[in-house]
Amino acid sequence: MRKLVIAISMLALAASAAFADPILDRQALMKERGKIVGGISKVVKGEEPFDAAAVLTALQALQANAEKVDVDALFPAGSDTGDTTAAPKIWEDMPGFKAANDKFIADVKAATAAAPADVDTLKAQFDTIASNCGTCHQTYRVKKG
């Protein structure tokens, strides 16, 4: 009975993975990322007060989000068409795209590990993180409108 339950569970998992939509999945992750970065940006701009614990929580959420991005799973061949702003450059330069993603993850991890104790430290870390976002968007994203 236990083997049957495990087998059914594995089939269900495989089926759900087979029906996953990489475009929708990556869009959801990027929307979540945008919300987190937007919240940190408000602190950096002085629109929200600096709270070390809240900033660390936001950085931890950003790190968790960044670590969910599996480039191979979210950007497979054929997912460059349809309702997506992913630029063809991703598939033309997959090693460069993966390197940009890896740099983002590393910079977010460094900021999280440093746990900024004041807004000036956060600003320096955020500038690095935001620079990653801008570079990736300019190179690997099609502008809307």
PDB file of N, CA, C and O in Angstrom, residues 66-121:
ATOM      1  N   ALA A  66      14.912  34.825  -5.311  1.00  0.00           N
ATOM      2  CA  ALA A  66      16.012  34.657  -6.265  1.00  0.00           C
ATOM      3  C   ALA A  66      16.410  33.191  -6.389  1.00  0.00           C
ATOM      4  O   ALA A  66      16.709  32.711  -7.486  1.00  0.00           O
ATOM      5  N   GLU A  67      16.408  32.482  -5.289  1.00  0.00           N
ATOM      6  CA  GLU A  67      16.811  31.075  -5.296  1.00  0.00           C
ATOM      7  C   GLU A  67      15.772  30.169  -5.952  1.00  0.00           C
ATOM      8  O   GLU A  67      16.079  29.032  -6.306  1.00  0.00           O
ATOM      9  N   LYS A  68      14.552  30.653  -6.129  1.00  0.00           N
ATOM     10  CA  LYS A  68      13.510  29.872  -6.804  1.00  0.00           C
ATOM     11  C   LYS A  68      13.688  29.892  -8.322  1.00  0.00           C
ATOM     12  O   LYS A  68      13.079  29.084  -9.016  1.00  0.00           O
ATOM     13  N   VAL A  69      14.473  30.817  -8.825  1.00  0.00           N
ATOM     14  CA  VAL A  69      14.626  30.948 -10.272  1.00  0.00           C
ATOM     15  C   VAL A  69      15.571  29.867 -10.790  1.00  0.00           C
ATOM     16  O   VAL A  69      16.777  29.943 -10.622  1.00  0.00           O
ATOM     17  N   ASP A  70      14.970  28.867 -11.399  1.00  0.00           N
ATOM     18  CA  ASP A  70      15.708  27.804 -12.079  1.00  0.00           C
ATOM     19  C   ASP A  70      15.647  28.158 -13.563  1.00  0.00           C
ATOM     20  O   ASP A  70      14.621  27.965 -14.219  1.00  0.00           O
ATOM     21  N   VAL A  71      16.731  28.716 -14.074  1.00  0.00           N
ATOM     22  CA  VAL A  71      16.754  29.221 -15.449  1.00  0.00           C
ATOM     23  C   VAL A  71      16.346  28.142 -16.446  1.00  0.00           C
ATOM     24  O   VAL A  71      15.547  28.400 -17.349  1.00  0.00           O
ATOM     25  N   ASP A  72      16.867  26.939 -16.286  1.00  0.00           N
ATOM     26  CA  ASP A  72      16.539  25.872 -17.240  1.00  0.00           C
ATOM     27  C   ASP A  72      15.052  25.534 -17.235  1.00  0.00           C
ATOM     28  O   ASP A  72      14.466  25.286 -18.294  1.00  0.00           O
ATOM     29  N   ALA A  73      14.435  25.519 -16.065  1.00  0.00           N
ATOM     30  CA  ALA A  73      13.016  25.182 -15.961  1.00  0.00           C
ATOM     31  C   ALA A  73      12.111  26.340 -16.379  1.00  0.00           C
ATOM     32  O   ALA A  73      11.061  26.124 -16.980  1.00  0.00           O
ATOM     33  N   LEU A  74      12.519  27.567 -16.075  1.00  0.00           N
ATOM     34  CA  LEU A  74      11.657  28.721 -16.346  1.00  0.00           C
ATOM     35  C   LEU A  74      11.852  29.328 -17.730  1.00  0.00           C
ATOM     36  O   LEU A  74      11.002  30.080 -18.204  1.00  0.00           O
ATOM     37  N   PHE A  75      12.972  29.014 -18.362  1.00  0.00           N
ATOM     38  CA  PHE A  75      13.261  29.568 -19.684  1.00  0.00           C
ATOM     39  C   PHE A  75      13.639  28.456 -20.666  1.00  0.00           C
ATOM     40  O   PHE A  75      14.667  28.536 -21.334  1.00  0.00           O
ATOM     41  N   PRO A  76      12.788  27.424 -20.786  1.00  0.00           N
ATOM     42  CA  PRO A  76      13.117  26.344 -21.711  1.00  0.00           C
ATOM     43  C   PRO A  76      12.951  26.810 -23.164  1.00  0.00           C
ATOM     44  O   PRO A  76      12.253  27.800 -23.438  1.00  0.00           O
ATOM     45  N   ALA A  77      13.572  26.086 -24.064  1.00  0.00           N
ATOM     46  CA  ALA A  77      13.395  26.366 -25.490  1.00  0.00           C
ATOM     47  C   ALA A  77      11.906  26.355 -25.811  1.00  0.00           C
ATOM     48  O   ALA A  77      11.155  25.527 -25.294  1.00  0.00           O
ATOM     49  N   GLY A  78      11.472  27.304 -26.601  1.00  0.00           N
ATOM     50  CA  GLY A  78      10.068  27.391 -26.980  1.00  0.00           C
ATOM     51  C   GLY A  78       9.238  28.300 -26.090  1.00  0.00           C
ATOM     52  O   GLY A  78       8.088  28.596 -26.405  1.00  0.00           O
ATOM     53  N   SER A  79       9.811  28.761 -24.983  1.00  0.00           N
ATOM     54  CA  SER A  79       9.044  29.648 -24.093  1.00  0.00           C
ATOM     55  C   SER A  79       9.378  31.118 -24.368  1.00  0.00           C
ATOM     56  O   SER A  79       9.155  31.976 -23.533  1.00  0.00           O
ATOM     57  N   ASP A  80       9.863  31.365 -25.572  1.00  0.00           N
ATOM     58  CA  ASP A  80      10.209  32.732 -25.966  1.00  0.00           C
ATOM     59  C   ASP A  80       9.093  33.401 -26.761  1.00  0.00           C
ATOM     60  O   ASP A  80       9.226  34.552 -27.160  1.00  0.00           O
ATOM     61  N   THR A  81       8.005  32.693 -26.973  1.00  0.00           N
ATOM     62  CA  THR A  81       6.878  33.266 -27.703  1.00  0.00           C
ATOM     63  C   THR A  81       5.645  33.238 -26.814  1.00  0.00           C
ATOM     64  O   THR A  81       5.583  32.502 -25.833  1.00  0.00           O
ATOM     65  N   GLY A  82       4.673  34.050 -27.172  1.00  0.00           N
ATOM     66  CA  GLY A  82       3.458  34.137 -26.375  1.00  0.00           C
ATOM     67  C   GLY A  82       3.480  35.402 -25.534  1.00  0.00           C
ATOM     68  O   GLY A  82       4.142  36.383 -25.877  1.00  0.00           O
ATOM     69  N   ASP A  83       2.747  35.380 -24.435  1.00  0.00           N
ATOM     70  CA  ASP A  83       2.621  36.550 -23.563  1.00  0.00           C
ATOM     71  C   ASP A  83       3.849  36.661 -22.661  1.00  0.00           C
ATOM     72  O   ASP A  83       3.819  36.299 -21.488  1.00  0.00           O
ATOM     73  N   THR A  84       4.951  37.131 -23.238  1.00  0.00           N
ATOM     74  CA  THR A  84       6.193  37.240 -22.484  1.00  0.00           C
ATOM     75  C   THR A  84       6.978  38.466 -22.927  1.00  0.00           C
ATOM     76  O   THR A  84       6.896  38.875 -24.079  1.00  0.00           O
ATOM     77  N   THR A  85       7.695  39.043 -21.992  1.00  0.00           N
ATOM     78  CA  THR A  85       8.603  40.149 -22.318  1.00  0.00           C
ATOM     79  C   THR A  85      10.057  39.668 -22.276  1.00  0.00           C
ATOM     80  O   THR A  85      10.973  40.470 -22.306  1.00  0.00           O
ATOM     81  N   ALA A  86      10.239  38.358 -22.192  1.00  0.00           N
ATOM     82  CA  ALA A  86      11.582  37.789 -22.234  1.00  0.00           C
ATOM     83  C   ALA A  86      12.132  37.995 -23.646  1.00  0.00           C
ATOM     84  O   ALA A  86      11.511  37.626 -24.622  1.00  0.00           O
ATOM     85  N   ALA A  87      13.308  38.604 -23.729  1.00  0.00           N
ATOM     86  CA  ALA A  87      13.908  38.917 -25.029  1.00  0.00           C
ATOM     87  C   ALA A  87      14.555  37.678 -25.643  1.00  0.00           C
ATOM     88  O   ALA A  87      15.056  36.806 -24.920  1.00  0.00           O
ATOM     89  N   PRO A  88      14.591  37.613 -26.958  1.00  0.00           N
ATOM     90  CA  PRO A  88      15.276  36.501 -27.630  1.00  0.00           C
ATOM     91  C   PRO A  88      16.737  36.352 -27.202  1.00  0.00           C
ATOM     92  O   PRO A  88      17.296  35.261 -27.255  1.00  0.00           O
ATOM     93  N   LYS A  89      17.330  37.432 -26.720  1.00  0.00           N
ATOM     94  CA  LYS A  89      18.725  37.427 -26.284  1.00  0.00           C
ATOM     95  C   LYS A  89      18.962  36.366 -25.208  1.00  0.00           C
ATOM     96  O   LYS A  89      20.061  35.817 -25.104  1.00  0.00           O
ATOM     97  N   ILE A  90      17.940  36.045 -24.416  1.00  0.00           N
ATOM     98  CA  ILE A  90      18.086  35.019 -23.375  1.00  0.00           C
ATOM     99  C   ILE A  90      18.531  33.708 -24.003  1.00  0.00           C
ATOM    100  O   ILE A  90      19.482  33.078 -23.556  1.00  0.00           O
ATOM    101  N   TRP A  91      17.833  33.294 -25.063  1.00  0.00           N
ATOM    102  CA  TRP A  91      18.114  32.011 -25.687  1.00  0.00           C
ATOM    103  C   TRP A  91      19.341  32.087 -26.603  1.00  0.00           C
ATOM    104  O   TRP A  91      19.990  31.088 -26.840  1.00  0.00           O
ATOM    105  N   GLU A  92      19.657  33.283 -27.075  1.00  0.00           N
ATOM    106  CA  GLU A  92      20.857  33.478 -27.899  1.00  0.00           C
ATOM    107  C   GLU A  92      22.119  33.473 -27.029  1.00  0.00           C
ATOM    108  O   GLU A  92      23.196  33.113 -27.506  1.00  0.00           O
ATOM    109  N   ASP A  93      21.975  33.908 -25.780  1.00  0.00           N
ATOM    110  CA  ASP A  93      23.120  34.016 -24.874  1.00  0.00           C
ATOM    111  C   ASP A  93      22.760  33.429 -23.507  1.00  0.00           C
ATOM    112  O   ASP A  93      22.813  34.109 -22.491  1.00  0.00           O
ATOM    113  N   MET A  94      22.372  32.169 -23.502  1.00  0.00           N
ATOM    114  CA  MET A  94      21.962  31.522 -22.251  1.00  0.00           C
ATOM    115  C   MET A  94      23.066  31.565 -21.193  1.00  0.00           C
ATOM    116  O   MET A  94      22.779  31.841 -20.024  1.00  0.00           O
ATOM    117  N   PRO A  95      24.351  31.333 -21.542  1.00  0.00           N
ATOM    118  CA  PRO A  95      25.396  31.428 -20.507  1.00  0.00           C
ATOM    119  C   PRO A  95      25.471  32.833 -19.878  1.00  0.00           C
ATOM    120  O   PRO A  95      25.652  32.962 -18.673  1.00  0.00           O
ATOM    121  N   GLY A  96      25.323  33.869 -20.683  1.00  0.00           N
ATOM    122  CA  GLY A  96      25.342  35.234 -20.156  1.00  0.00           C
ATOM    123  C   GLY A  96      24.146  35.508 -19.263  1.00  0.00           C
ATOM    124  O   GLY A  96      24.272  36.161 -18.213  1.00  0.00           O
ATOM    125  N   PHE A  97      22.984  34.998 -19.665  1.00  0.00           N
ATOM    126  CA  PHE A  97      21.773  35.171 -18.866  1.00  0.00           C
ATOM    127  C   PHE A  97      21.911  34.450 -17.525  1.00  0.00           C
ATOM    128  O   PHE A  97      21.578  34.994 -16.479  1.00  0.00           O
ATOM    129  N   LYS A  98      22.447  33.231 -17.569  1.00  0.00           N
ATOM    130  CA  LYS A  98      22.646  32.481 -16.321  1.00  0.00           C
ATOM    131  C   LYS A  98      23.658  33.194 -15.425  1.00  0.00           C
ATOM    132  O   LYS A  98      23.482  33.247 -14.207  1.00  0.00           O
ATOM    133  N   ALA A  99      24.696  33.759 -16.021  1.00  0.00           N
ATOM    134  CA  ALA A  99      25.702  34.492 -15.241  1.00  0.00           C
ATOM    135  C   ALA A  99      25.073  35.721 -14.582  1.00  0.00           C
ATOM    136  O   ALA A  99      25.368  36.027 -13.422  1.00  0.00           O
ATOM    137  N   ALA A 100      24.205  36.427 -15.307  1.00  0.00           N
ATOM    138  CA  ALA A 100      23.518  37.593 -14.732  1.00  0.00           C
ATOM    139  C   ALA A 100      22.630  37.167 -13.570  1.00  0.00           C
ATOM    140  O   ALA A 100      22.594  37.834 -12.526  1.00  0.00           O
ATOM    141  N   ASN A 101      21.934  36.048 -13.723  1.00  0.00           N
ATOM    142  CA  ASN A 101      21.078  35.537 -12.652  1.00  0.00           C
ATOM    143  C   ASN A 101      21.924  35.126 -11.447  1.00  0.00           C
ATOM    144  O   ASN A 101      21.568  35.434 -10.304  1.00  0.00           O
ATOM    145  N   ASP A 102      23.035  34.461 -11.700  1.00  0.00           N
ATOM    146  CA  ASP A 102      23.924  34.040 -10.609  1.00  0.00           C
ATOM    147  C   ASP A 102      24.492  35.239  -9.852  1.00  0.00           C
ATOM    148  O   ASP A 102      24.616  35.213  -8.628  1.00  0.00           O
ATOM    149  N   LYS A 103      24.829  36.307 -10.576  1.00  0.00           N
ATOM    150  CA  LYS A 103      25.358  37.515  -9.936  1.00  0.00           C
ATOM    151  C   LYS A 103      24.283  38.147  -9.046  1.00  0.00           C
ATOM    152  O   LYS A 103      24.562  38.580  -7.930  1.00  0.00           O
ATOM    153  N   PHE A 104      23.056  38.204  -9.540  1.00  0.00           N
ATOM    154  CA  PHE A 104      21.955  38.743  -8.739  1.00  0.00           C
ATOM    155  C   PHE A 104      21.810  37.946  -7.440  1.00  0.00           C
ATOM    156  O   PHE A 104      21.744  38.522  -6.353  1.00  0.00           O
ATOM    157  N   ILE A 105      21.792  36.621  -7.563  1.00  0.00           N
ATOM    158  CA  ILE A 105      21.645  35.775  -6.374  1.00  0.00           C
ATOM    159  C   ILE A 105      22.794  36.035  -5.395  1.00  0.00           C
ATOM    160  O   ILE A 105      22.569  36.196  -4.191  1.00  0.00           O
ATOM    161  N   ALA A 106      24.008  36.087  -5.898  1.00  0.00           N
ATOM    162  CA  ALA A 106      25.176  36.302  -5.033  1.00  0.00           C
ATOM    163  C   ALA A 106      25.105  37.650  -4.325  1.00  0.00           C
ATOM    164  O   ALA A 106      25.397  37.750  -3.125  1.00  0.00           O
ATOM    165  N   ASP A 107      24.698  38.693  -5.039  1.00  0.00           N
ATOM    166  CA  ASP A 107      24.609  40.020  -4.429  1.00  0.00           C
ATOM    167  C   ASP A 107      23.489  40.104  -3.392  1.00  0.00           C
ATOM    168  O   ASP A 107      23.642  40.753  -2.354  1.00  0.00           O
ATOM    169  N   VAL A 108      22.378  39.435  -3.658  1.00  0.00           N
ATOM    170  CA  VAL A 108      21.284  39.413  -2.677  1.00  0.00           C
ATOM    171  C   VAL A 108      21.714  38.628  -1.436  1.00  0.00           C
ATOM    172  O   VAL A 108      21.462  39.058  -0.310  1.00  0.00           O
ATOM    173  N   LYS A 109      22.394  37.508  -1.645  1.00  0.00           N
ATOM    174  CA  LYS A 109      22.884  36.723  -0.504  1.00  0.00           C
ATOM    175  C   LYS A 109      23.863  37.541   0.340  1.00  0.00           C
ATOM    176  O   LYS A 109      23.814  37.493   1.565  1.00  0.00           O
ATOM    177  N   ALA A 110      24.736  38.281  -0.324  1.00  0.00           N
ATOM    178  CA  ALA A 110      25.713  39.106   0.401  1.00  0.00           C
ATOM    179  C   ALA A 110      25.013  40.182   1.215  1.00  0.00           C
ATOM    180  O   ALA A 110      25.369  40.429   2.373  1.00  0.00           O
ATOM    181  N   ALA A 111      24.010  40.820   0.638  1.00  0.00           N
ATOM    182  CA  ALA A 111      23.265  41.861   1.354  1.00  0.00           C
ATOM    183  C   ALA A 111      22.529  41.256   2.552  1.00  0.00           C
ATOM    184  O   ALA A 111      22.507  41.837   3.640  1.00  0.00           O
ATOM    185  N   THR A 112      21.944  40.102   2.349  1.00  0.00           N
ATOM    186  CA  THR A 112      21.222  39.433   3.432  1.00  0.00           C
ATOM    187  C   THR A 112      22.176  39.031   4.549  1.00  0.00           C
ATOM    188  O   THR A 112      21.898  39.256   5.732  1.00  0.00           O
ATOM    189  N   ALA A 113      23.311  38.466   4.177  1.00  0.00           N
ATOM    190  CA  ALA A 113      24.295  38.038   5.176  1.00  0.00           C
ATOM    191  C   ALA A 113      24.852  39.220   5.961  1.00  0.00           C
ATOM    192  O   ALA A 113      25.144  39.093   7.156  1.00  0.00           O
ATOM    193  N   ALA A 114      24.962  40.367   5.313  1.00  0.00           N
ATOM    194  CA  ALA A 114      25.498  41.558   5.987  1.00  0.00           C
ATOM    195  C   ALA A 114      24.482  42.191   6.926  1.00  0.00           C
ATOM    196  O   ALA A 114      24.871  42.955   7.816  1.00  0.00           O
ATOM    197  N   ALA A 115      23.207  41.882   6.746  1.00  0.00           N
ATOM    198  CA  ALA A 115      22.142  42.422   7.599  1.00  0.00           C
ATOM    199  C   ALA A 115      22.359  43.912   7.884  1.00  0.00           C
ATOM    200  O   ALA A 115      22.811  44.279   8.969  1.00  0.00           O
ATOM    201  N   PRO A 116      22.054  44.788   6.916  1.00  0.00           N
ATOM    202  CA  PRO A 116      22.332  46.215   7.079  1.00  0.00           C
ATOM    203  C   PRO A 116      21.754  46.790   8.373  1.00  0.00           C
ATOM    204  O   PRO A 116      20.593  46.576   8.680  1.00  0.00           O
ATOM    205  N   ALA A 117      22.603  47.505   9.100  1.00  0.00           N
ATOM    206  CA  ALA A 117      22.207  48.076  10.389  1.00  0.00           C
ATOM    207  C   ALA A 117      21.744  49.523  10.261  1.00  0.00           C
ATOM    208  O   ALA A 117      21.236  50.087  11.224  1.00  0.00           O
ATOM    209  N   ASP A 118      21.942  50.113   9.077  1.00  0.00           N
ATOM    210  CA  ASP A 118      21.493  51.494   8.880  1.00  0.00           C
ATOM    211  C   ASP A 118      21.151  51.711   7.403  1.00  0.00           C
ATOM    212  O   ASP A 118      21.489  50.904   6.546  1.00  0.00           O
ATOM    213  N   VAL A 119      20.488  52.810   7.145  1.00  0.00           N
ATOM    214  CA  VAL A 119      20.005  53.072   5.792  1.00  0.00           C
ATOM    215  C   VAL A 119      21.145  53.306   4.804  1.00  0.00           C
ATOM    216  O   VAL A 119      21.031  52.950   3.632  1.00  0.00           O
ATOM    217  N   ASP A 120      22.252  53.875   5.249  1.00  0.00           N
ATOM    218  CA  ASP A 120      23.373  54.109   4.338  1.00  0.00           C
ATOM    219  C   ASP A 120      23.978  52.795   3.843  1.00  0.00           C
ATOM    220  O   ASP A 120      24.313  52.669   2.665  1.00  0.00           O
ATOM    221  N   THR A 121      24.108  51.840   4.726  1.00  0.00           N
ATOM    222  CA  THR A 121      24.606  50.520   4.326  1.00  0.00           C
ATOM    223  C   THR A 121      23.622  49.860   3.371  1.00  0.00           C
ATOM    224  O   THR A 121      24.014  49.284   2.352  1.00  0.00           O
TER     225      THR A 121
END
